[in-house]
Backbone as JSON Lines, residues from 0, in Angstrom:
{"i":0,"aa":"X","n":[110.83,93.59,123.39],"ca":[111.61,93.11,122.01],"c":[112.18,94.31,121.16]}
{"i":1,"aa":"X","n":[113.28,95.03,120.74],"ca":[113.46,96.19,119.74],"c":[112.83,95.99,118.68]}
{"i":2,"aa":"X","n":[112.24,97.32,118.37],"ca":[111.79,97.43,116.86],"c":[112.55,96.58,115.64]}
{"i":3,"aa":"X","n":[114.0,96.66,115.86],"ca":[115.22,96.01,115.37],"c":[114.92,94.61,115.3]}
{"i":4,"aa":"X","n":[115.19,94.39,116.36],"ca":[114.87,92.68,116.42],"c":[113.46,92.2,116.28]}
{"i":5,"aa":"X","n":[112.63,92.94,116.6],"ca":[111.16,92.66,116.13],"c":[111.23,92.38,114.29]}
{"i":6,"aa":"X","n":[111.93,92.9,113.75],"ca":[111.8,93.24,111.84],"c":[113.03,91.83,111.81]}
{"i":7,"aa":"X","n":[113.69,92.0,112.6],"ca":[114.76,90.84,112.04],"c":[113.98,89.38,112.36]}
{"i":8,"aa":"X","n":[113.33,89.65,113.63],"ca":[111.77,87.91,113.87],"c":[111.15,87.96,112.35]}
{"i":9,"aa":"X","n":[110.38,88.69,112.36],"ca":[110.37,89.07,111.05],"c":[110.3,88.33,109.45]}
{"i":10,"aa":"X","n":[111.06,88.97,109.73],"ca":[112.23,88.66,108.07],"c":[112.3,87.4,108.09]}
{"i":11,"aa":"X","n":[113.01,86.92,109.31],"ca":[113.35,85.23,109.6],"c":[111.65,84.18,109.45]}
{"i":12,"aa":"X","n":[110.87,84.65,110.04],"ca":[109.89,84.1,109.89],"c":[109.37,84.13,107.71]}
{"i":13,"aa":"X","n":[109.27,85.21,107.54],"ca":[108.79,85.08,106.06],"c":[110.29,84.36,105.21]}
{"i":14,"aa":"X","n":[111.16,84.74,105.68],"ca":[111.95,83.34,104.88],"c":[111.66,82.02,104.83]}
{"i":15,"aa":"X","n":[111.59,81.8,106.06],"ca":[111.23,80.25,106.49],"c":[109.68,79.67,105.82]}
{"i":16,"aa":"X","n":[108.94,81.03,105.42],"ca":[107.57,80.58,105.54],"c":[107.43,80.19,103.98]}
{"i":17,"aa":"X","n":[108.46,80.91,103.07],"ca":[108.91,81.28,101.65],"c":[109.55,79.86,101.49]}
{"i":18,"aa":"X","n":[110.4,79.67,102.37],"ca":[111.04,78.09,101.96],"c":[110.04,76.95,101.78]}
{"i":19,"aa":"X","n":[109.64,76.85,102.97],"ca":[108.27,76.34,102.65],"c":[107.2,75.73,101.93]}
{"i":20,"aa":"X","n":[106.95,77.42,101.51],"ca":[105.98,77.56,100.21],"c":[106.61,76.73,99.13]}
{"i":21,"aa":"X","n":[108.13,76.77,98.65],"ca":[108.92,76.83,97.4],"c":[109.04,75.3,97.89]}
{"i":22,"aa":"X","n":[108.84,74.36,98.66],"ca":[109.49,73.36,99.08],"c":[108.7,72.54,98.04]}
{"i":23,"aa":"X","n":[109.17,71.19,97.24],"ca":[108.51,70.74,96.14],"c":[107.69,69.64,96.83]}
{"i":24,"aa":"X","n":[107.72,69.07,97.95],"ca":[106.63,68.02,98.37],"c":[105.9,68.89,99.08]}
{"i":25,"aa":"X","n":[105.63,70.06,99.41],"ca":[104.32,70.93,99.85],"c":[103.89,71.31,98.18]}
{"i":26,"aa":"X","n":[104.41,71.6,97.7],"ca":[103.49,72.28,96.12],"c":[102.5,71.24,95.63]}
{"i":27,"aa":"X","n":[103.4,70.11,95.27],"ca":[102.75,68.72,95.34],"c":[101.64,68.29,96.28]}
{"i":28,"aa":"X","n":[101.69,68.71,97.36],"ca":[100.58,68.32,98.14],"c":[99.65,69.68,97.37]}
{"i":29,"aa":"X","n":[100.1,70.57,97.83],"ca":[98.44,72.05,97.23],"c":[98.08,71.67,95.96]}
{"i":30,"aa":"X","n":[99.06,70.88,95.11],"ca":[98.29,71.0,93.74],"c":[97.68,69.75,93.47]}
{"i":31,"aa":"X","n":[97.77,68.62,94.41],"ca":[96.6,67.21,94.49],"c":[95.88,67.28,95.36]}
{"i":32,"aa":"X","n":[95.29,68.46,96.27],"ca":[94.42,68.29,97.04],"c":[93.79,69.52,96.55]}
{"i":33,"aa":"X","n":[94.19,70.85,96.12],"ca":[93.34,71.46,95.34],"c":[92.46,70.63,93.99]}
{"i":34,"aa":"X","n":[93.36,69.58,93.08],"ca":[92.86,68.55,92.51],"c":[92.05,67.94,92.84]}
{"i":35,"aa":"X","n":[92.37,67.24,93.99],"ca":[91.24,66.34,94.32],"c":[89.75,67.01,94.77]}
{"i":36,"aa":"X","n":[89.92,67.82,95.74],"ca":[88.95,68.72,95.92],"c":[87.76,69.35,95.09]}
{"i":37,"aa":"X","n":[88.53,69.4,93.76],"ca":[87.77,69.66,92.81],"c":[87.32,68.86,92.2]}
{"i":38,"aa":"X","n":[87.56,67.61,91.9],"ca":[87.32,66.64,91.36],"c":[86.11,66.37,92.1]}
{"i":39,"aa":"X","n":[85.6,66.47,93.36],"ca":[85.27,65.89,94.6],"c":[84.05,67.03,93.95]}
{"i":40,"aa":"X","n":[84.29,68.33,94.06],"ca":[82.8,69.27,93.74],"c":[82.28,69.22,92.57]}
{"i":41,"aa":"X","n":[83.62,68.9,90.94],"ca":[82.5,68.73,90.0],"c":[82.06,67.28,89.54]}
{"i":42,"aa":"X","n":[82.29,66.14,90.95],"ca":[82.02,65.43,90.26],"c":[80.78,64.2,91.11]}
{"i":43,"aa":"X","n":[80.08,65.4,91.8],"ca":[79.34,65.25,92.74],"c":[77.81,65.97,91.8]}
{"i":44,"aa":"X","n":[76.89,64.93,92.34],"ca":[75.65,65.41,91.43],"c":[75.05,67.11,92.17]}
{"i":45,"aa":"X","n":[73.95,67.72,91.38],"ca":[73.83,68.88,91.73],"c":[72.88,67.77,92.94]}
{"i":46,"aa":"X","n":[72.42,67.22,93.3],"ca":[71.28,67.17,94.14],"c":[72.43,66.84,95.79]}
{"i":47,"aa":"X","n":[73.39,66.8,95.31],"ca":[74.24,66.5,97.03],"c":[74.97,67.51,97.15]}
{"i":48,"aa":"X","n":[73.88,68.47,97.64],"ca":[73.78,69.36,98.1],"c":[75.45,69.5,99.01]}
{"i":49,"aa":"X","n":[75.19,68.73,100.0],"ca":[75.94,68.05,101.46],"c":[77.81,68.09,100.79]}
{"i":50,"aa":"X","n":[77.56,67.19,100.18],"ca":[79.11,67.12,99.4],"c":[79.61,67.88,99.17]}
{"i":51,"aa":"X","n":[78.78,68.82,98.03],"ca":[79.36,69.64,97.13],"c":[79.5,70.65,97.55]}
{"i":52,"aa":"X","n":[78.57,71.26,99.07],"ca":[79.12,72.16,99.92],"c":[80.75,71.84,100.91]}
{"i":53,"aa":"X","n":[80.51,70.81,101.18],"ca":[82.08,69.76,101.81],"c":[83.56,70.65,101.02]}
{"i":54,"aa":"X","n":[83.53,70.11,100.15],"ca":[84.46,70.3,99.05],"c":[84.57,71.65,98.65]}
{"i":55,"aa":"X","n":[83.8,72.22,98.73],"ca":[83.72,73.86,98.39],"c":[84.66,74.44,100.06]}
{"i":56,"aa":"X","n":[83.85,74.32,100.73],"ca":[84.7,74.48,102.15],"c":[85.81,73.68,102.26]}
{"i":57,"aa":"X","n":[86.45,72.48,102.56],"ca":[87.73,72.77,102.34],"c":[88.9,73.16,101.5]}
{"i":58,"aa":"X","n":[88.05,73.34,100.39],"ca":[89.41,73.96,99.6],"c":[89.29,75.41,100.04]}
{"i":59,"aa":"X","n":[88.06,76.16,100.44],"ca":[88.42,77.78,100.57],"c":[89.22,77.8,102.26]}
{"i":60,"aa":"X","n":[89.55,76.1,102.62],"ca":[90.4,76.55,104.18],"c":[91.75,76.23,103.2]}
{"i":61,"aa":"X","n":[91.89,75.38,102.4],"ca":[93.64,74.83,102.16],"c":[93.51,76.24,101.35]}
{"i":62,"aa":"X","n":[92.95,77.11,100.79],"ca":[93.36,78.46,100.14],"c":[93.75,78.99,101.44]}
{"i":63,"aa":"X","n":[93.2,79.49,102.46],"ca":[93.38,80.12,103.3],"c":[94.27,79.79,104.43]}
{"i":64,"aa":"X","n":[95.0,78.74,103.96],"ca":[95.93,78.07,105.01],"c":[97.06,78.57,104.13]}
{"i":65,"aa":"X","n":[97.13,78.55,102.57],"ca":[98.18,78.88,101.32],"c":[98.6,80.27,102.28]}
{"i":66,"aa":"X","n":[96.83,81.24,101.72],"ca":[97.02,82.68,101.65],"c":[98.06,83.05,103.28]}
{"i":67,"aa":"X","n":[97.98,82.17,104.41],"ca":[98.57,82.89,105.53],"c":[99.84,82.88,105.55]}
{"i":68,"aa":"X","n":[100.3,81.34,104.85],"ca":[101.78,81.53,104.68],"c":[102.49,82.86,103.78]}
{"i":69,"aa":"X","n":[101.9,83.17,102.67],"ca":[101.81,83.94,101.87],"c":[102.14,85.69,102.25]}
{"i":70,"aa":"X","n":[101.61,85.4,103.12],"ca":[101.23,86.89,104.29],"c":[102.47,86.74,105.12]}
{"i":71,"aa":"X","n":[102.3,86.08,105.76],"ca":[103.9,85.84,106.18],"c":[104.79,86.05,105.42]}
{"i":72,"aa":"X","n":[105.1,85.69,104.4],"ca":[106.21,85.44,103.57],"c":[106.24,87.62,103.37]}
{"i":73,"aa":"X","n":[104.94,88.0,102.6],"ca":[105.32,89.61,102.37],"c":[105.38,89.93,103.74]}
{"i":74,"aa":"X","n":[105.34,89.92,104.92],"ca":[105.74,90.95,106.35],"c":[106.67,90.23,105.78]}
{"i":75,"aa":"X","n":[107.37,89.29,105.79],"ca":[109.13,89.5,106.0],"c":[109.91,90.43,104.91]}
{"i":76,"aa":"X","n":[109.22,90.21,103.66],"ca":[109.87,90.92,102.72],"c":[109.7,92.58,103.55]}
{"i":77,"aa":"X","n":[108.44,93.15,104.37],"ca":[108.73,94.59,104.35],"c":[109.44,94.77,105.69]}
{"i":78,"aa":"X","n":[109.71,93.82,106.63],"ca":[110.64,94.12,107.22],"c":[111.97,94.14,106.72]}
{"i":79,"aa":"X","n":[112.37,93.11,106.03],"ca":[113.45,93.28,105.11],"c":[113.99,94.46,104.36]}
{"i":80,"aa":"X","n":[112.95,94.99,103.66],"ca":[113.1,96.25,103.06],"c":[113.13,98.07,104.29]}
{"i":81,"aa":"X","n":[112.83,97.24,105.37],"ca":[112.79,98.4,106.82],"c":[113.99,98.24,107.73]}
{"i":82,"aa":"X","n":[114.0,96.99,107.44],"ca":[115.92,96.95,108.1],"c":[116.39,97.37,107.21]}
{"i":83,"aa":"X","n":[116.88,97.34,105.74],"ca":[117.62,97.8,105.16],"c":[117.55,99.48,104.75]}
{"i":84,"aa":"X","n":[116.13,99.79,104.84],"ca":[116.51,101.41,104.95],"c":[116.66,101.84,106.38]}
{"i":85,"aa":"X","n":[116.74,100.95,107.63],"ca":[116.92,101.86,108.7],"c":[118.35,101.69,108.38]}
{"i":86,"aa":"X","n":[119.3,100.26,107.83],"ca":[120.71,100.54,107.99],"c":[121.24,101.48,106.82]}
{"i":87,"aa":"X","n":[120.68,101.96,105.83],"ca":[121.37,102.82,104.9],"c":[121.13,104.09,105.69]}
{"i":88,"aa":"X","n":[120.1,104.34,106.45],"ca":[119.97,105.83,107.41],"c":[120.83,105.7,108.06]}
{"i":89,"aa":"X","n":[121.25,104.98,109.52],"ca":[122.35,104.63,109.87],"c":[123.88,104.73,109.56]}
{"i":90,"aa":"X","n":[124.07,104.7,107.84],"ca":[125.01,104.83,107.12],"c":[125.18,106.27,107.0]}
{"i":91,"aa":"X","n":[124.18,106.69,106.32],"ca":[124.23,107.97,105.57],"c":[125.0,109.06,107.19]}
{"i":92,"aa":"X","n":[124.21,108.37,108.2],"ca":[124.41,109.65,109.74],"c":[125.49,109.75,109.94]}
{"i":93,"aa":"X","n":[126.72,108.27,109.78],"ca":[127.59,107.84,109.49],"c":[128.75,108.84,108.73]}
{"i":94,"aa":"X","n":[127.97,109.31,108.01],"ca":[129.17,109.77,106.43],"c":[128.38,110.93,106.57]}
């Protein structure tokens, strides 16, 4: 795979990941899940370490899942910038 195609693929993946993250149903799901996990963590008694730890671990996994998509978006944005810079450079060479 050429560098140009690799950058195009990264840009497309980033676009798709951003589209998913911005989708209202996905945003609603993240908000609900985070709220549910926070409520579970807060409502458990201090003596119930296992349940509190479980809620905390689930929230960490959810955050990691969301950060993974954000990382793909960032990589796609960097790829887009690289593609634009490459196109500008080629155009300058022609002129």
